[in-house]
mmCIF file of C-alpha atoms in Angstrom:
data_model
loop_
_atom_site.group_PDB
_atom_site.id
_atom_site.type_symbol
_atom_site.label_atom_id
_atom_site.label_comp_id
_atom_site.label_asym_id
_atom_site.label_seq_id
_atom_site.Cartn_x
_atom_site.Cartn_y
_atom_site.Cartn_z
ATOM 1 C CA MET Y 1 -92.259 27.325 -8.108
ATOM 2 C CA SER Y 2 -89.322 27.646 -5.723
ATOM 3 C CA LEU Y 3 -88.389 30.925 -4.039
ATOM 4 C CA LEU Y 4 -85.189 31.050 -6.113
ATOM 5 C CA THR Y 5 -87.123 30.531 -9.346
ATOM 6 C CA ALA Y 6 -89.566 33.269 -8.332
ATOM 7 C CA ALA Y 7 -86.717 35.604 -7.416
ATOM 8 C CA LEU Y 8 -85.062 34.998 -10.774
ATOM 9 C CA ALA Y 9 -88.328 35.570 -12.619
ATOM 10 C CA LEU Y 10 -88.818 38.856 -10.779
ATOM 11 C CA GLY Y 11 -85.236 39.976 -11.319
ATOM 12 C CA LEU Y 12 -84.491 39.681 -7.598
ATOM 13 C CA ALA Y 13 -81.393 37.551 -7.907
ATOM 14 C CA ALA Y 14 -77.934 39.055 -8.057
ATOM 15 C CA PRO Y 15 -76.748 40.002 -11.545
ATOM 16 C CA LEU Y 16 -74.400 37.609 -13.312
ATOM 17 C CA ALA Y 17 -70.716 38.368 -13.542
ATOM 18 C CA VAL Y 18 -69.734 40.288 -16.657
ATOM 19 C CA ALA Y 19 -66.323 39.930 -18.336
ATOM 20 C CA GLY Y 20 -63.977 40.099 -15.395
ATOM 21 C CA GLN Y 21 -66.420 41.851 -13.038
ATOM 22 C CA PRO Y 22 -67.487 40.079 -9.845
ATOM 23 C CA ALA Y 23 -71.184 39.158 -9.736
ATOM 24 C CA GLY Y 24 -73.364 42.004 -8.530
ATOM 25 C CA THR Y 25 -70.939 44.785 -9.431
ATOM 26 C CA ALA Y 26 -71.091 47.254 -12.260
ATOM 27 C CA ALA Y 27 -68.194 48.148 -14.481
ATOM 28 C CA PRO Y 28 -66.953 51.666 -13.683
ATOM 29 C CA ALA Y 29 -68.256 52.998 -17.012
ATOM 30 C CA SER Y 30 -71.769 51.705 -16.290
ATOM 31 C CA ARG Y 31 -71.987 52.881 -12.648
ATOM 32 C CA ALA Y 32 -74.942 55.214 -12.170
ATOM 33 C CA LYS Y 33 -73.946 58.876 -12.311
ATOM 34 C CA ALA Y 34 -77.098 60.447 -10.865
ATOM 35 C CA ASP Y 35 -77.953 60.442 -7.172
ATOM 36 C CA ILE Y 36 -81.158 58.942 -5.767
ATOM 37 C CA VAL Y 37 -83.183 62.158 -6.126
ATOM 38 C CA ASP Y 38 -82.131 62.848 -9.725
ATOM 39 C CA THR Y 39 -82.571 59.191 -10.677
ATOM 40 C CA ALA Y 40 -86.117 59.203 -9.269
ATOM 41 C CA ILE Y 41 -86.989 62.466 -11.038
ATOM 42 C CA ALA Y 42 -85.618 61.168 -14.347
ATOM 43 C CA ALA Y 43 -87.782 58.044 -14.053
ATOM 44 C CA GLY Y 44 -90.874 60.241 -14.404
ATOM 45 C CA GLN Y 45 -93.120 58.249 -12.049
ATOM 46 C CA PHE Y 46 -92.018 59.849 -8.785
ATOM 47 C CA LYS Y 47 -93.193 63.467 -9.130
ATOM 48 C CA THR Y 48 -95.182 63.322 -5.884
ATOM 49 C CA LEU Y 49 -92.270 61.728 -4.027
ATOM 50 C CA ALA Y 50 -89.940 64.460 -5.312
ATOM 51 C CA ALA Y 51 -92.390 67.178 -4.189
ATOM 52 C CA ALA Y 52 -92.701 65.519 -0.776
ATOM 53 C CA LEU Y 53 -88.903 65.287 -0.388
ATOM 54 C CA LYS Y 54 -88.646 68.990 -1.189
ATOM 55 C CA ALA Y 55 -91.433 69.927 1.263
ATOM 56 C CA ALA Y 56 -89.759 67.827 3.976
ATOM 57 C CA GLY Y 57 -86.336 69.339 3.345
ATOM 58 C CA LEU Y 58 -84.843 65.919 2.587
ATOM 59 C CA VAL Y 59 -83.551 66.544 -0.949
ATOM 60 C CA ASP Y 60 -80.035 67.483 0.196
ATOM 61 C CA THR Y 61 -79.870 64.453 2.481
ATOM 62 C CA LEU Y 62 -80.767 62.035 -0.329
ATOM 63 C CA LYS Y 63 -78.331 63.805 -2.639
ATOM 64 C CA GLY Y 64 -75.624 63.170 -0.021
ATOM 65 C CA PRO Y 65 -73.031 60.417 -0.080
ATOM 66 C CA GLY Y 66 -75.234 57.713 1.445
ATOM 67 C CA PRO Y 67 -75.427 54.967 0.602
ATOM 68 C CA PHE Y 68 -79.194 54.652 0.909
ATOM 69 C CA THR Y 69 -81.809 52.116 -0.107
ATOM 70 C CA VAL Y 70 -85.114 53.777 -0.917
ATOM 71 C CA PHE Y 71 -88.398 51.931 -1.221
ATOM 72 C CA ALA Y 72 -89.955 54.498 -3.540
ATOM 73 C CA PRO Y 73 -93.730 54.767 -3.922
ATOM 74 C CA THR Y 74 -94.901 55.784 -7.381
ATOM 75 C CA ASP Y 75 -97.230 58.667 -8.180
ATOM 76 C CA ALA Y 76 -100.021 56.076 -8.439
ATOM 77 C CA ALA Y 77 -99.237 54.902 -4.890
ATOM 78 C CA PHE Y 78 -99.583 58.454 -3.568
ATOM 79 C CA ALA Y 79 -102.786 58.919 -5.598
ATOM 80 C CA ALA Y 80 -104.269 55.862 -3.868
ATOM 81 C CA LEU Y 81 -104.086 57.577 -0.455
ATOM 82 C CA PRO Y 82 -107.355 59.012 0.877
ATOM 83 C CA ALA Y 83 -108.397 62.282 -0.778
ATOM 84 C CA GLY Y 84 -106.554 65.293 0.611
ATOM 85 C CA THR Y 85 -103.807 63.279 2.345
ATOM 86 C CA VAL Y 86 -100.963 64.364 0.052
ATOM 87 C CA GLU Y 87 -102.068 68.007 0.085
ATOM 88 C CA THR Y 88 -102.210 67.971 3.889
ATOM 89 C CA LEU Y 89 -98.801 66.332 4.204
ATOM 90 C CA LEU Y 90 -97.207 68.923 1.895
ATOM 91 C CA LYS Y 91 -98.285 71.809 4.154
ATOM 92 C CA PRO Y 92 -95.538 73.396 6.296
ATOM 93 C CA GLU Y 93 -97.355 72.497 9.521
ATOM 94 C CA SER Y 94 -97.159 68.786 8.541
ATOM 95 C CA LYS Y 95 -93.399 68.804 7.932
ATOM 96 C CA GLN Y 96 -92.447 66.572 10.903
ATOM 97 C CA LYS Y 97 -95.064 63.974 9.999
ATOM 98 C CA LEU Y 98 -93.927 64.059 6.367
ATOM 99 C CA ILE Y 99 -90.290 63.611 7.412
ATOM 100 C CA ALA Y 100 -91.278 60.592 9.520
ATOM 101 C CA ILE Y 101 -93.209 59.028 6.636
ATOM 102 C CA LEU Y 102 -90.514 59.637 4.033
ATOM 103 C CA SER Y 103 -87.630 58.506 6.264
ATOM 104 C CA TYR Y 104 -89.614 55.310 6.929
ATOM 105 C CA HIS Y 105 -89.057 54.495 3.231
ATOM 106 C CA VAL Y 106 -85.255 54.710 3.572
ATOM 107 C CA VAL Y 107 -82.896 52.023 4.865
ATOM 108 C CA PRO Y 108 -79.263 52.944 5.533
ATOM 109 C CA GLY Y 109 -76.765 51.295 3.191
ATOM 110 C CA ARG Y 110 -77.039 49.814 -0.285
ATOM 111 C CA VAL Y 111 -79.327 46.775 -0.033
ATOM 112 C CA PRO Y 112 -79.760 45.061 -3.409
ATOM 113 C CA ALA Y 113 -82.913 43.100 -4.156
ATOM 114 C CA ALA Y 114 -81.157 39.755 -3.746
ATOM 115 C CA ARG Y 115 -80.445 40.673 -0.110
ATOM 116 C CA VAL Y 116 -83.888 42.200 0.478
ATOM 117 C CA ALA Y 117 -85.535 38.956 -0.691
ATOM 118 C CA GLY Y 118 -83.687 37.053 2.041
ATOM 119 C CA MET Y 119 -84.556 39.453 4.871
ATOM 120 C CA ASP Y 120 -87.474 39.313 7.306
ATOM 121 C CA SER Y 121 -87.190 42.964 8.304
ATOM 122 C CA ALA Y 122 -85.105 46.099 7.878
ATOM 123 C CA THR Y 123 -84.604 49.060 10.189
ATOM 124 C CA THR Y 124 -85.392 52.394 8.562
ATOM 125 C CA VAL Y 125 -83.758 55.796 8.955
ATOM 126 C CA GLN Y 126 -86.959 56.810 10.789
ATOM 127 C CA GLY Y 127 -86.229 54.095 13.361
ATOM 128 C CA GLY Y 128 -89.103 51.793 12.531
ATOM 129 C CA SER Y 129 -88.901 48.255 11.251
ATOM 130 C CA LEU Y 130 -90.147 47.248 7.801
ATOM 131 C CA ASP Y 131 -91.744 43.799 7.588
ATOM 132 C CA ILE Y 132 -90.368 42.014 4.516
ATOM 133 C CA GLN Y 133 -92.108 38.967 3.056
ATOM 134 C CA SER Y 134 -90.805 36.890 0.148
ATOM 135 C CA SER Y 135 -92.911 34.321 -1.657
ATOM 136 C CA ALA Y 136 -93.397 32.806 -5.088
ATOM 137 C CA ASP Y 137 -95.539 35.879 -5.840
ATOM 138 C CA GLY Y 138 -92.669 38.289 -5.140
ATOM 139 C CA VAL Y 139 -91.530 40.521 -2.315
ATOM 140 C CA THR Y 140 -93.606 42.837 -0.158
ATOM 141 C CA VAL Y 141 -92.416 45.493 2.253
ATOM 142 C CA ASP Y 142 -95.008 46.357 4.916
ATOM 143 C CA GLY Y 143 -97.613 45.018 2.495
ATOM 144 C CA ALA Y 144 -96.424 47.098 -0.477
ATOM 145 C CA ARG Y 145 -95.479 45.026 -3.507
ATOM 146 C CA VAL Y 146 -91.983 45.623 -4.874
ATOM 147 C CA THR Y 147 -92.638 46.206 -8.573
ATOM 148 C CA LYS Y 148 -89.134 47.059 -9.807
ATOM 149 C CA THR Y 149 -85.780 46.430 -8.190
ATOM 150 C CA ASP Y 150 -82.205 47.619 -8.197
ATOM 151 C CA VAL Y 151 -82.611 50.996 -9.876
ATOM 152 C CA GLU Y 152 -79.008 52.095 -9.400
ATOM 153 C CA ALA Y 153 -78.033 55.572 -8.247
ATOM 154 C CA SER Y 154 -74.588 56.953 -7.451
ATOM 155 C CA ASN Y 155 -75.396 56.999 -3.725
ATOM 156 C CA GLY Y 156 -77.629 53.970 -3.355
ATOM 157 C CA VAL Y 157 -80.390 51.918 -4.854
ATOM 158 C CA ILE Y 158 -84.124 52.371 -5.410
ATOM 159 C CA HIS Y 159 -86.745 49.632 -5.208
ATOM 160 C CA VAL Y 160 -90.120 50.723 -6.583
ATOM 161 C CA ILE Y 161 -93.198 49.928 -4.474
ATOM 162 C CA ASP Y 162 -96.912 50.192 -5.155
ATOM 163 C CA LYS Y 163 -98.086 51.884 -1.954
ATOM 164 C CA VAL Y 164 -97.010 54.536 0.519
ATOM 165 C CA LEU Y 165 -95.639 53.055 3.738
ATOM 166 C CA MET Y 166 -96.860 54.478 7.047
ATOM 167 C CA PRO Y 167 -94.702 54.220 10.174
ATOM 168 C CA LYS Y 168 -96.134 52.058 12.931
ATOM 169 C CA ASN Y 169 -94.577 54.201 15.663
#
């Protein structure tokens, strides 16, 4: 299977044009109304991420104008961390470490899945570099599998991942 075929199968290719709209754009009526934080909360699978954003004081930032691309770990991804890790990170004395971890999941700008699939790396808000691999099996970001792409928000886009990313620096 070619990379393009795999990307299409995984929904990683740019959307088709719709009645007078350029490919990859949404009609004004269908543009997401909720910001990244509210979109993630409404999805129901990011409760731990939302709690972590609150503990880190990053909610207002991700409700800001952006745009942002967030590689969002699910509740299951947080649950897979070693026992006690999330509880420790949510403590006030761990705030700087939590900020570093969460900002490592955010890339400045709106980067749709079709662009992500063609990248080798991306620089995060934290300053680190995410390693991006594309294959017939899909896309991984620092080893985390991208399980859902292009969840639109008014101030960016969310790509769902299956593990929590840890900064290398």
